[in-house]
Short mmCIF file of C-alpha atoms and ligand atoms in Angstrom, two decimals:
data_model
loop_
_atom_site.label_atom_id
_atom_site.label_comp_id
_atom_site.label_asym_id
_atom_site.label_seq_id
_atom_site.Cartn_x
_atom_site.Cartn_y
_atom_site.Cartn_z
CA MET A 1 0.21 -0.03 0.32
CA ASN A 2 1.28 3.35 -1.00
CA ILE A 3 2.01 5.43 1.56
CA GLU A 4 -1.21 7.78 0.76
CA ASN A 5 -3.16 5.28 0.77
CA TYR A 6 -2.46 3.65 4.01
CA LEU A 7 -2.36 7.66 6.11
CA ALA A 8 -6.46 7.89 4.22
CA GLU A 9 -6.98 4.59 5.56
CA LYS A 10 -5.56 5.71 8.79
CA LYS A 11 -7.34 9.40 9.13
CA GLU A 12 -10.42 7.72 8.00
CA LEU A 13 -10.95 4.81 10.86
CA VAL A 14 -9.99 8.43 12.89
CA ASP A 15 -12.70 10.72 11.49
CA ASN A 16 -15.01 7.59 12.16
CA ALA A 17 -14.50 7.05 16.06
CA LEU A 18 -14.25 11.71 16.47
CA LYS A 19 -17.57 11.38 14.73
CA GLY A 20 -18.92 8.92 17.18
CA TYR A 21 -17.60 10.58 20.26
CA PHE A 22 -19.00 13.75 19.68
CA SER A 23 -22.79 12.50 18.73
CA ASN A 24 -25.82 12.55 21.57
CA HIS A 25 -24.04 14.86 23.05
CA ASN A 26 -25.14 18.78 24.36
CA PRO A 27 -25.12 20.74 21.13
CA PHE A 28 -21.73 22.29 22.72
CA PHE A 29 -20.49 18.93 20.79
CA GLU A 30 -21.37 20.11 17.53
CA ILE A 31 -19.77 23.56 17.88
CA MET A 32 -16.50 21.48 19.28
CA TYR A 33 -16.70 19.66 16.65
CA TYR A 34 -16.99 21.89 14.20
CA SER A 35 -12.70 22.76 15.34
CA LEU A 36 -12.18 19.01 14.86
CA ASP A 37 -13.24 19.10 11.35
CA ARG A 38 -10.70 18.26 8.83
CA GLY A 39 -7.20 17.71 10.33
CA LYS A 40 -4.86 15.83 8.52
CA ARG A 41 -5.02 13.58 12.29
CA ILE A 42 -0.88 13.03 11.80
CA ARG A 43 -0.84 12.74 15.68
CA PRO A 44 -3.72 9.98 16.37
CA ILE A 45 -2.22 8.52 12.73
CA LEU A 46 1.54 8.01 14.30
CA ALA A 47 -0.68 6.62 17.63
CA ILE A 48 -1.63 3.64 15.45
CA ALA A 49 0.87 3.21 13.07
CA SER A 50 3.40 3.00 16.08
CA TYR A 51 1.29 0.07 18.08
CA GLU A 52 0.85 -2.30 15.49
CA ALA A 53 4.19 -1.50 14.44
CA ASN A 54 5.29 -2.44 18.06
CA GLY A 55 2.51 -5.88 17.82
CA GLY A 56 -0.68 -3.72 19.12
CA THR A 57 -3.29 -5.40 17.07
CA ASP A 58 -6.29 -4.33 18.63
CA VAL A 59 -7.19 -0.64 17.19
CA ASN A 60 -9.90 -0.60 18.76
CA LYS A 61 -7.86 -0.21 22.00
CA ILE A 62 -5.29 2.91 20.81
CA MET A 63 -8.43 5.14 19.14
CA GLY A 64 -9.41 6.66 21.95
CA ILE A 65 -6.24 7.48 23.30
CA ALA A 66 -5.13 8.79 19.79
CA CYS A 67 -7.91 10.14 19.28
CA GLY A 68 -7.71 12.11 22.53
CA LEU A 69 -3.74 13.85 20.60
CA GLU A 70 -6.28 15.74 18.39
CA LEU A 71 -9.12 16.91 20.04
CA ILE A 72 -5.31 18.41 22.27
CA HIS A 73 -4.00 19.68 19.51
CA THR A 74 -7.24 21.59 17.59
CA TYR A 75 -7.36 22.56 21.59
CA SER A 76 -4.30 24.41 20.95
CA LEU A 77 -5.27 25.35 17.05
CA ILE A 78 -8.41 26.91 18.25
CA HIS A 79 -6.19 28.89 20.68
CA ASP A 80 -3.25 30.10 18.99
CA ASP A 81 -5.78 31.54 16.20
CA LEU A 82 -7.06 34.07 19.27
CA PRO A 83 -6.29 37.56 18.84
CA ALA A 84 -4.86 37.63 22.33
CA MET A 85 -2.36 35.04 20.42
CA ASP A 86 -1.64 34.59 17.00
CA ASN A 87 -5.48 36.17 15.90
CA ASP A 88 -6.11 34.54 13.31
CA ASP A 89 -9.25 34.09 11.08
CA PHE A 90 -9.21 31.09 8.66
CA ARG A 91 -8.58 27.90 9.93
CA ARG A 92 -8.41 23.83 8.65
CA GLY A 93 -10.10 25.81 5.28
CA LYS A 94 -12.78 27.63 7.26
CA ALA A 95 -13.08 30.21 9.71
CA SER A 96 -11.19 29.65 12.72
CA ALA A 97 -13.81 29.37 14.82
CA HIS A 98 -13.69 32.96 17.67
CA LYS A 99 -14.59 34.07 14.57
CA LYS A 100 -17.54 31.54 13.82
CA PHE A 101 -18.61 31.55 17.61
CA GLY A 102 -17.19 34.42 18.90
CA GLU A 103 -14.56 34.56 20.85
CA ALA A 104 -15.78 32.78 24.98
CA VAL A 105 -17.39 30.52 22.78
CA ALA A 106 -13.85 29.29 21.87
CA VAL A 107 -12.27 30.16 24.31
CA LEU A 108 -14.74 27.35 25.94
CA SER A 109 -14.30 25.12 22.63
CA GLY A 110 -10.47 25.01 24.45
CA ASP A 111 -11.02 24.47 26.94
CA GLY A 112 -13.34 20.85 26.53
CA LEU A 113 -12.06 19.50 23.90
CA PHE A 114 -8.80 20.20 26.50
CA ALA A 115 -10.63 18.39 29.62
CA TYR A 116 -13.25 15.74 27.26
CA ALA A 117 -9.41 14.50 25.87
CA TYR A 118 -9.44 13.07 29.21
CA GLU A 119 -12.11 11.44 29.70
CA LEU A 120 -10.91 9.71 26.28
CA PHE A 121 -7.61 8.75 27.23
CA THR A 122 -9.27 6.69 30.43
CA GLU A 123 -11.96 5.20 28.66
CA ALA A 124 -10.60 2.22 29.06
CA ASN A 125 -9.87 0.40 32.56
CA ASP A 126 -7.74 -2.53 31.27
CA GLN A 127 -3.48 -2.08 31.25
CA LEU A 128 -3.97 0.07 33.64
CA PRO A 129 0.44 0.46 34.64
CA GLU A 130 0.59 1.37 30.66
CA ARG A 131 -2.58 4.14 30.65
CA TYR A 132 -1.70 5.53 34.01
CA ARG A 133 1.86 6.07 32.57
CA ILE A 134 0.67 7.17 28.62
CA VAL A 135 -1.70 9.80 30.79
CA LYS A 136 1.50 11.24 32.75
CA GLU A 137 3.19 11.31 29.34
CA ILE A 138 0.97 12.88 28.02
CA SER A 139 0.10 15.64 30.52
CA GLU A 140 4.09 16.59 30.57
CA ALA A 141 3.85 16.78 26.23
CA VAL A 142 1.24 19.20 26.15
CA GLY A 143 1.46 21.27 29.29
CA PRO A 144 4.32 24.04 30.90
CA ARG A 145 7.08 21.34 29.84
CA GLY A 146 6.01 21.40 26.40
CA ILE A 147 3.30 22.55 23.73
CA VAL A 148 2.53 25.18 26.41
CA TYR A 149 5.95 26.45 26.90
CA GLY A 150 7.26 26.74 23.00
CA GLN A 151 3.80 29.05 22.87
CA ILE A 152 4.93 31.52 25.50
CA LEU A 153 8.67 31.21 23.46
CA ASP A 154 6.51 31.78 20.69
CA ILE A 155 5.08 34.48 20.66
CA GLN A 156 7.13 36.75 22.54
CA LYS A 157 9.07 39.01 20.95
CA HIS A 158 12.15 38.19 20.09
CA GLN A 159 15.03 41.57 18.63
CA ILE A 160 18.23 38.78 18.13
CA PRO A 161 17.03 35.64 15.76
CA ASP A 162 19.57 32.69 17.78
CA PRO A 163 19.02 29.73 16.62
CA ARG A 164 19.16 28.11 19.85
CA ILE A 165 16.30 29.72 20.97
CA LEU A 166 15.10 28.99 17.04
CA ARG A 167 14.87 25.31 19.17
CA GLN A 168 13.79 25.50 21.71
CA ILE A 169 9.99 26.70 20.08
CA HIS A 170 9.97 24.04 18.15
CA LEU A 171 10.83 21.73 20.29
CA ASN A 172 8.27 22.16 22.42
CA LYS A 173 6.02 23.72 19.97
CA THR A 174 5.95 20.81 17.90
CA ALA A 175 8.59 17.75 18.61
CA LYS A 176 7.80 16.40 22.06
CA PHE A 177 3.85 16.11 21.54
CA ILE A 178 5.04 14.02 17.86
CA ALA A 179 7.32 11.81 19.71
CA LEU A 180 5.20 11.46 22.31
CA SER A 181 1.73 10.28 19.63
CA ILE A 182 4.60 7.96 18.76
CA LYS A 183 5.16 6.75 21.80
CA VAL A 184 1.97 5.85 23.79
CA GLY A 185 1.30 3.49 20.71
CA ALA A 186 4.09 1.82 22.01
CA ILE A 187 3.42 2.44 25.86
CA LEU A 188 0.22 0.21 25.10
CA ALA A 189 1.14 -2.94 22.58
CA GLN A 190 3.74 -3.34 25.57
CA ALA A 191 6.66 -2.30 23.35
CA SER A 192 10.36 -2.27 24.97
CA GLU A 193 11.70 0.56 27.11
CA ASP A 194 14.18 -0.16 24.77
CA ASN A 195 11.74 0.33 21.54
CA ILE A 196 10.09 2.93 23.15
CA LYS A 197 13.38 5.18 23.87
CA LEU A 198 14.67 5.25 19.85
CA LEU A 199 11.52 5.50 19.10
CA HIS A 200 10.63 9.09 21.14
CA LYS A 201 14.18 9.74 20.01
CA ALA A 202 13.67 9.26 16.13
CA GLY A 203 9.90 10.86 16.56
CA LEU A 204 11.71 14.24 17.96
CA TYR A 205 13.47 14.06 14.71
CA LEU A 206 10.41 13.44 12.81
CA GLY A 207 8.82 15.85 14.99
CA MET A 208 11.26 18.92 14.07
CA LEU A 209 11.45 18.01 10.79
CA PHE A 210 7.28 18.93 10.61
CA GLN A 211 8.07 22.07 12.24
CA TYR A 212 10.56 22.88 9.69
CA THR A 213 8.66 22.37 7.36
CA ASP A 214 5.14 24.29 8.06
CA ASP A 215 7.72 26.66 8.67
CA ILE A 216 9.07 26.48 4.56
CA LEU A 217 5.34 26.20 3.76
CA ASP A 218 3.98 29.62 5.60
CA VAL A 219 6.55 31.08 3.21
CA VAL A 220 5.69 29.51 -0.34
CA GLY A 221 2.07 27.40 0.54
CA LYS A 222 -1.01 28.32 -0.71
CA LYS A 223 -4.22 29.48 1.02
CA GLU A 224 -6.09 27.20 -0.45
CA LYS A 225 -3.88 23.87 0.11
CA LEU A 226 -2.76 25.25 3.52
CA GLY A 227 -6.40 25.09 4.77
CA LYS A 228 -4.72 28.07 6.71
CA THR A 229 -3.31 31.27 6.51
CA PRO A 230 0.59 31.67 4.43
CA LYS A 231 3.11 34.50 5.61
CA LYS A 232 1.52 34.67 8.52
CA ASP A 233 5.36 34.04 10.71
CA ILE A 234 6.79 35.87 8.52
CA ASN A 235 4.70 38.99 8.51
CA GLN A 236 4.51 38.72 12.66
CA ASP A 237 8.11 38.72 12.63
CA LYS A 238 7.50 35.37 14.73
CA LEU A 239 10.98 33.10 14.79
CA THR A 240 11.05 30.88 11.70
CA ALA A 241 13.53 28.27 10.53
CA PRO A 242 13.35 30.67 7.21
CA ARG A 243 14.39 33.38 8.78
CA ILE A 244 17.27 31.99 10.57
CA TYR A 245 19.17 30.18 8.07
CA GLY A 246 17.08 31.19 4.34
CA LEU A 247 14.88 29.22 2.31
CA ASP A 248 17.66 26.88 1.08
CA GLY A 249 19.09 27.02 4.38
CA ALA A 250 16.21 25.56 6.18
CA ARG A 251 15.15 23.53 3.74
CA LEU A 252 18.53 21.34 3.72
CA ARG A 253 17.87 21.25 7.51
CA ALA A 254 14.85 19.82 6.85
CA GLN A 255 16.18 17.18 4.50
CA LYS A 256 19.14 16.57 7.54
CA TYR A 257 15.92 16.05 10.39
CA ALA A 258 14.41 13.54 7.71
CA GLN A 259 17.69 12.00 7.21
CA LEU A 260 18.51 11.77 11.17
CA ALA A 261 14.95 10.32 12.26
CA LYS A 262 14.80 7.32 9.27
CA ALA A 263 17.97 6.87 10.80
CA ASN A 264 17.08 5.82 13.69
CA PHE A 265 13.65 4.29 12.85
CA SER A 266 15.76 1.96 10.47
CA LYS A 267 17.33 1.10 14.07
CA LEU A 268 14.37 -0.97 15.01
CA GLY A 269 13.82 -3.10 12.43
CA GLU A 270 11.95 -3.67 8.91
CA GLN A 271 7.75 -3.56 10.44
CA PHE A 272 9.07 -0.04 11.58
CA ALA A 273 9.08 1.23 7.46
CA ILE A 274 5.54 2.49 7.44
CA PHE A 275 7.75 5.04 9.85
CA SER A 276 10.28 6.11 7.19
CA GLU A 277 7.49 6.57 4.93
CA ILE A 278 5.68 8.74 7.01
CA THR A 279 9.20 10.49 7.61
CA ASP A 280 9.14 11.14 3.32
CA PHE A 281 5.91 12.82 2.98
CA VAL A 282 6.43 15.23 6.05
CA LEU A 283 9.28 16.42 4.03
CA ASN A 284 8.02 16.49 0.64
CA ARG A 285 4.50 17.53 1.60
CA THR A 286 2.64 20.84 0.72
CA PHE A 287 -0.12 20.79 3.43
C1 LIG B 1 -2.21 28.13 22.83
C2 LIG B 1 -1.01 26.21 23.73
C3 LIG B 1 -0.98 26.72 23.52
C4 LIG B 1 -0.28 26.24 21.81
C5 LIG B 1 -0.80 26.36 20.20
C6 LIG B 1 -0.51 24.83 17.85
C7 LIG B 1 0.33 26.47 18.54
C8 LIG B 1 0.50 25.73 19.44
C9 LIG B 1 0.56 27.05 18.01
C10 LIG B 1 -0.24 27.38 16.14
C11 LIG B 1 1.17 26.69 15.57
C12 LIG B 1 2.23 25.79 15.53
C13 LIG B 1 2.61 26.55 13.67
C14 LIG B 1 2.21 25.41 15.93
C15 LIG B 1 2.59 24.03 15.57
C16 LIG B 1 2.33 22.46 15.33
C17 LIG B 1 1.68 22.55 14.10
C18 LIG B 1 2.08 22.22 13.22
C19 LIG B 1 0.11 23.02 13.95
C20 LIG B 1 -0.75 22.12 12.94
O1 LIG B 1 -0.33 20.83 12.73
P1 LIG B 1 -1.28 20.20 12.07
O2 LIG B 1 -0.65 20.56 10.25
O3 LIG B 1 -2.61 21.06 11.43
O4 LIG B 1 -0.89 18.68 12.22
P2 LIG B 1 -4.06 20.21 10.81
O5 LIG B 1 -5.03 21.12 11.20
O6 LIG B 1 -4.24 19.33 10.05
O7 LIG B 1 -4.44 19.32 12.36
#
């Protein structure tokens, strides 16, 4: 199966599960679902791919965790788009949450998605030691030692374009969450500690690559394809890879991160080949 088909098949699984988690509740779930709809689902797909590559056989077992990751990711996008943060009117090919529902409801949608994610993480009560570890690791990666810290660095004005700060932004805002998504699949599938460690390391490189390509697409991407506003980072004087290294320099570094990710994934053996394909897909993505 080629990588596009693989990603489309897994995305459909995740989309169907998400629909299920958001049906038959109060009307606020429809409002939250508006923002959830139409994402690429990279993080849940990584969790599922890792679970399966590590020998997990029942995809339903990982689905609550995979979908919960997407809820947290979506909350971060909603809050990032708010006027107090990046102030973006367009997300996932449509009006961002505050444009559609107003700021107060957008804030609450983010809050609701964040909290509901933890209901999904804990929906099953089998494999409790693994699930406890997963919830702990997720909390760490999305909180003040992860995404939130990355966002704090990202919204600061950086007069001097310091590559060390850029690395901290990329690592905390994006890479830790991508690596975590791979890690949780491995933990639930009861992979060895060596494999979990190696997957996490490779995942950090993949995450850095993901943010490099995001920064590059901000410069060269098309609004219709991206589903979000391009040139946002340069116009807001954000610290990005093209600002520090130039477009060609950023592309070169993206290739280096892709090589590092693949070198580490390949140490895990043939059954992890899908991760090298995902890495190439991320390197060459146009959305
Ligand atoms: C508000 C706590 C808080 C954090 C916000 C999400 C975020 C942090 C900032 C948005 C801008 C940005 C470049 C974030 C890095 C993560 C990233 C590349 C998000 C876009 O993820 P995709 O491409 O989006 O997976 P879709 O819509 O496909 O899910």
